[in-house]
């Protein structure tokens, strides 16, 4: 009987942790890092504030966990879009389009909010490493196109994507589809050199 009890306690803790992360995603996508507070997390999940501290020691710990959970899913979606594309230019186009299509996704909005927030050095390093993995996806396509410094070109290409993301996130005057088309055109002209 004790094993069943231990399993149900572990399952309960897993569900509470998932609920806290879901609430954190929502808060970050609605109001940025300022909205992510332990009292608000407690209120959104129905937990006592002291219970939130049992799962996370700080806001940075919540952010690190979200990055660890959400960024790989987001990156896998970009990678899958690239794998479906035929040829290096099509892969680059898929890389840009899929990232910009994900802008409306709550996981993406949370990652953007996280990136803009105040984080400790460990959390920032994890985000940098995750972005490095995303950039690495496009290096091979750029090398195939003959770029002498494909890693540098990939970083610059990601700069175009990041600028388009910010433009869409800010609710710019242009329609998100126009921003996407402009970013794709700029990226493809740039990679052709």
Tab-separated table of C-alpha atoms in Angstrom:
chain	number	residue	atom	x	y	z
A	1	UNK	CA	0.000	0.000	0.000
A	2	UNK	CA	2.799	2.548	0.716
A	3	UNK	CA	4.035	2.283	-2.890
A	4	UNK	CA	0.647	3.321	-4.250
A	5	UNK	CA	0.602	6.269	-1.863
A	6	UNK	CA	4.113	7.339	-2.907
A	7	UNK	CA	3.175	7.098	-6.576
A	8	UNK	CA	0.043	9.197	-6.126
A	9	UNK	CA	2.014	11.846	-4.199
A	10	UNK	CA	4.611	11.964	-6.986
A	11	UNK	CA	1.877	12.206	-9.628
A	12	UNK	CA	0.188	14.974	-7.664
A	13	UNK	CA	3.454	16.925	-7.433
A	14	UNK	CA	4.044	16.454	-11.172
A	15	UNK	CA	0.560	17.777	-11.917
A	16	UNK	CA	1.046	20.767	-9.621
A	17	UNK	CA	4.405	21.571	-11.234
A	18	UNK	CA	2.787	21.365	-14.692
A	19	UNK	CA	-0.031	23.655	-13.528
A	20	UNK	CA	2.511	26.171	-12.219
A	21	UNK	CA	4.386	26.125	-15.543
A	22	UNK	CA	1.152	26.566	-17.498
A	23	UNK	CA	0.184	29.511	-15.306
A	24	UNK	CA	3.676	30.981	-15.752
A	25	UNK	CA	3.362	30.671	-19.563
A	26	UNK	CA	0.058	32.483	-19.461
A	27	UNK	CA	1.350	35.234	-17.192
A	28	UNK	CA	4.468	35.772	-19.300
A	29	UNK	CA	2.529	35.872	-22.564
A	30	UNK	CA	-0.085	38.250	-21.112
A	31	UNK	CA	2.105	40.650	-19.165
A	32	UNK	CA	5.797	39.836	-19.550
A	33	UNK	CA	8.170	39.092	-16.710
A	34	UNK	CA	6.586	41.723	-14.438
A	35	UNK	CA	3.378	39.647	-14.399
A	36	UNK	CA	5.225	36.540	-13.233
A	37	UNK	CA	5.028	36.727	-9.444
A	38	UNK	CA	4.696	33.972	-6.884
A	39	UNK	CA	1.474	35.426	-5.419
A	40	UNK	CA	-0.075	35.468	-8.895
A	41	UNK	CA	1.167	31.945	-9.646
A	42	UNK	CA	-0.388	30.786	-6.390
A	43	UNK	CA	-3.663	32.525	-7.202
A	44	UNK	CA	-3.818	31.107	-10.744
A	45	UNK	CA	-3.149	27.546	-9.575
A	46	UNK	CA	-5.079	27.569	-6.312
A	47	UNK	CA	-1.928	26.800	-4.328
A	48	UNK	CA	-0.704	28.601	-1.267
A	49	UNK	CA	2.165	30.978	-2.003
A	50	UNK	CA	4.425	28.934	0.275
A	51	UNK	CA	3.645	25.888	-1.891
A	52	UNK	CA	4.971	27.667	-4.985
A	53	UNK	CA	8.325	27.999	-3.203
A	54	UNK	CA	8.379	24.214	-2.716
A	55	UNK	CA	8.616	23.859	-6.503
A	56	UNK	CA	10.679	26.905	-7.486
A	57	UNK	CA	13.157	28.920	-5.433
A	58	UNK	CA	12.823	32.050	-7.596
A	59	UNK	CA	11.291	33.537	-10.744
A	60	UNK	CA	14.539	32.702	-12.527
A	61	UNK	CA	14.035	29.037	-11.619
A	62	UNK	CA	10.542	29.150	-13.170
A	63	UNK	CA	12.031	30.745	-16.278
A	64	UNK	CA	14.789	28.123	-16.525
A	65	UNK	CA	12.241	25.336	-16.259
A	66	UNK	CA	10.057	26.896	-18.963
A	67	UNK	CA	13.062	27.175	-21.263
A	68	UNK	CA	14.001	23.563	-20.575
A	69	UNK	CA	10.463	22.395	-21.350
A	70	UNK	CA	9.276	24.744	-24.110
A	71	UNK	CA	12.323	25.633	-26.173
A	72	UNK	CA	13.038	22.055	-27.333
A	73	UNK	CA	9.427	21.679	-28.496
A	74	UNK	CA	9.613	24.947	-30.401
A	75	UNK	CA	12.993	24.042	-31.924
A	76	UNK	CA	11.668	20.607	-32.944
A	77	UNK	CA	8.857	22.302	-34.858
A	78	UNK	CA	11.369	24.458	-36.738
A	79	UNK	CA	13.564	21.441	-37.422
A	80	UNK	CA	10.602	19.387	-38.699
A	81	UNK	CA	9.637	22.191	-41.095
A	82	UNK	CA	13.203	22.294	-42.402
A	83	UNK	CA	13.309	18.508	-42.855
A	84	UNK	CA	10.177	18.665	-45.028
A	85	UNK	CA	11.812	21.272	-47.296
A	86	UNK	CA	13.764	20.247	-50.369
A	87	UNK	CA	17.078	21.996	-50.978
A	88	UNK	CA	19.081	24.524	-48.971
A	89	UNK	CA	17.101	27.641	-49.954
A	90	UNK	CA	13.809	25.925	-49.152
A	91	UNK	CA	15.249	24.848	-45.786
A	92	UNK	CA	16.241	28.424	-45.003
A	93	UNK	CA	12.798	29.668	-46.004
A	94	UNK	CA	11.186	27.025	-43.757
A	95	UNK	CA	13.512	28.069	-40.909
A	96	UNK	CA	12.347	31.679	-41.160
A	97	UNK	CA	8.666	30.973	-41.828
A	98	UNK	CA	8.227	28.434	-39.041
A	99	UNK	CA	9.797	30.676	-36.420
A	100	UNK	CA	7.577	33.570	-37.446
A	101	UNK	CA	4.494	31.332	-37.553
A	102	UNK	CA	5.204	30.385	-33.934
A	103	UNK	CA	5.098	34.003	-32.758
A	104	UNK	CA	1.427	33.684	-31.798
A	105	UNK	CA	2.023	30.482	-29.843
A	106	UNK	CA	1.931	31.004	-26.058
A	107	UNK	CA	5.147	29.008	-25.629
A	108	UNK	CA	6.911	31.385	-27.980
A	109	UNK	CA	5.502	34.496	-26.342
A	110	UNK	CA	6.701	33.150	-23.004
A	111	UNK	CA	10.214	32.522	-24.393
A	112	UNK	CA	10.298	36.065	-25.838
A	113	UNK	CA	9.168	37.523	-22.510
A	114	UNK	CA	11.762	35.418	-20.731
A	115	UNK	CA	14.528	36.629	-23.022
A	116	UNK	CA	13.622	40.227	-22.261
A	117	UNK	CA	13.534	39.704	-18.500
A	118	UNK	CA	16.084	39.926	-15.776
A	119	UNK	CA	17.693	36.534	-15.354
A	120	UNK	CA	20.632	35.166	-13.504
A	121	UNK	CA	23.767	34.148	-15.413
A	122	UNK	CA	22.820	30.451	-15.409
A	123	UNK	CA	19.411	31.087	-16.956
A	124	UNK	CA	20.891	33.414	-19.585
A	125	UNK	CA	23.496	30.778	-20.489
A	126	UNK	CA	20.788	28.137	-20.944
A	127	UNK	CA	18.841	30.455	-23.242
A	128	UNK	CA	21.993	31.240	-25.244
A	129	UNK	CA	22.737	27.532	-25.604
A	130	UNK	CA	19.176	26.836	-26.757
A	131	UNK	CA	19.380	29.633	-29.335
A	132	UNK	CA	22.743	28.254	-30.435
A	133	UNK	CA	21.058	24.937	-31.159
A	134	UNK	CA	18.435	26.709	-33.232
A	135	UNK	CA	21.068	28.563	-35.241
A	136	UNK	CA	23.028	25.329	-35.784
A	137	UNK	CA	20.039	23.952	-37.713
A	138	UNK	CA	20.610	26.345	-40.590
A	139	UNK	CA	24.423	26.244	-40.752
A	140	UNK	CA	24.516	23.200	-43.053
A	141	UNK	CA	22.108	24.773	-45.551
A	142	UNK	CA	24.254	27.920	-45.651
A	143	UNK	CA	27.431	25.863	-46.123
A	144	UNK	CA	25.752	24.007	-49.008
A	145	UNK	CA	25.016	27.378	-50.611
A	146	UNK	CA	28.729	28.166	-50.476
A	147	UNK	CA	28.960	30.593	-47.561
A	148	UNK	CA	32.558	30.797	-46.369
A	149	UNK	CA	31.438	31.496	-42.801
A	150	UNK	CA	28.146	29.642	-42.488
A	151	UNK	CA	27.975	30.011	-38.679
A	152	UNK	CA	28.329	33.792	-38.919
A	153	UNK	CA	25.769	33.873	-41.723
A	154	UNK	CA	23.398	31.800	-39.572
A	155	UNK	CA	23.748	34.229	-36.659
A	156	UNK	CA	23.016	37.161	-38.983
A	157	UNK	CA	20.064	35.314	-40.511
A	158	UNK	CA	18.694	34.740	-37.019
A	159	UNK	CA	19.065	38.492	-36.460
A	160	UNK	CA	16.626	39.067	-39.332
A	161	UNK	CA	14.221	36.548	-37.779
A	162	UNK	CA	14.565	38.138	-34.329
A	163	UNK	CA	13.866	41.604	-35.751
A	164	UNK	CA	10.753	40.286	-37.514
A	165	UNK	CA	9.624	38.563	-34.305
A	166	UNK	CA	9.967	41.823	-32.364
A	167	UNK	CA	8.057	43.693	-35.073
A	168	UNK	CA	5.202	41.181	-34.953
A	169	UNK	CA	5.212	41.063	-31.139
A	170	UNK	CA	5.006	44.854	-30.919
A	171	UNK	CA	1.870	44.842	-33.063
A	172	UNK	CA	3.534	46.926	-35.767
A	173	UNK	CA	1.465	48.757	-38.366
A	174	UNK	CA	2.285	46.068	-40.926
A	175	UNK	CA	0.294	42.862	-41.042
A	176	UNK	CA	2.280	39.909	-39.601
A	177	UNK	CA	2.025	38.157	-42.962
A	178	UNK	CA	3.704	41.138	-44.689
A	179	UNK	CA	6.439	41.135	-42.061
A	180	UNK	CA	6.962	37.412	-42.648
A	181	UNK	CA	7.135	37.848	-46.433
A	182	UNK	CA	9.619	40.725	-46.080
A	183	UNK	CA	11.794	38.694	-43.696
A	184	UNK	CA	11.734	35.663	-46.002
A	185	UNK	CA	12.636	37.815	-49.017
A	186	UNK	CA	15.458	39.520	-47.135
A	187	UNK	CA	16.768	36.194	-45.841
A	188	UNK	CA	16.723	34.531	-49.248
A	189	UNK	CA	18.345	37.503	-50.991
A	190	UNK	CA	20.975	37.579	-48.259
A	191	UNK	CA	21.809	33.895	-48.396
A	192	UNK	CA	22.143	34.018	-52.169
A	193	UNK	CA	24.761	36.709	-51.652
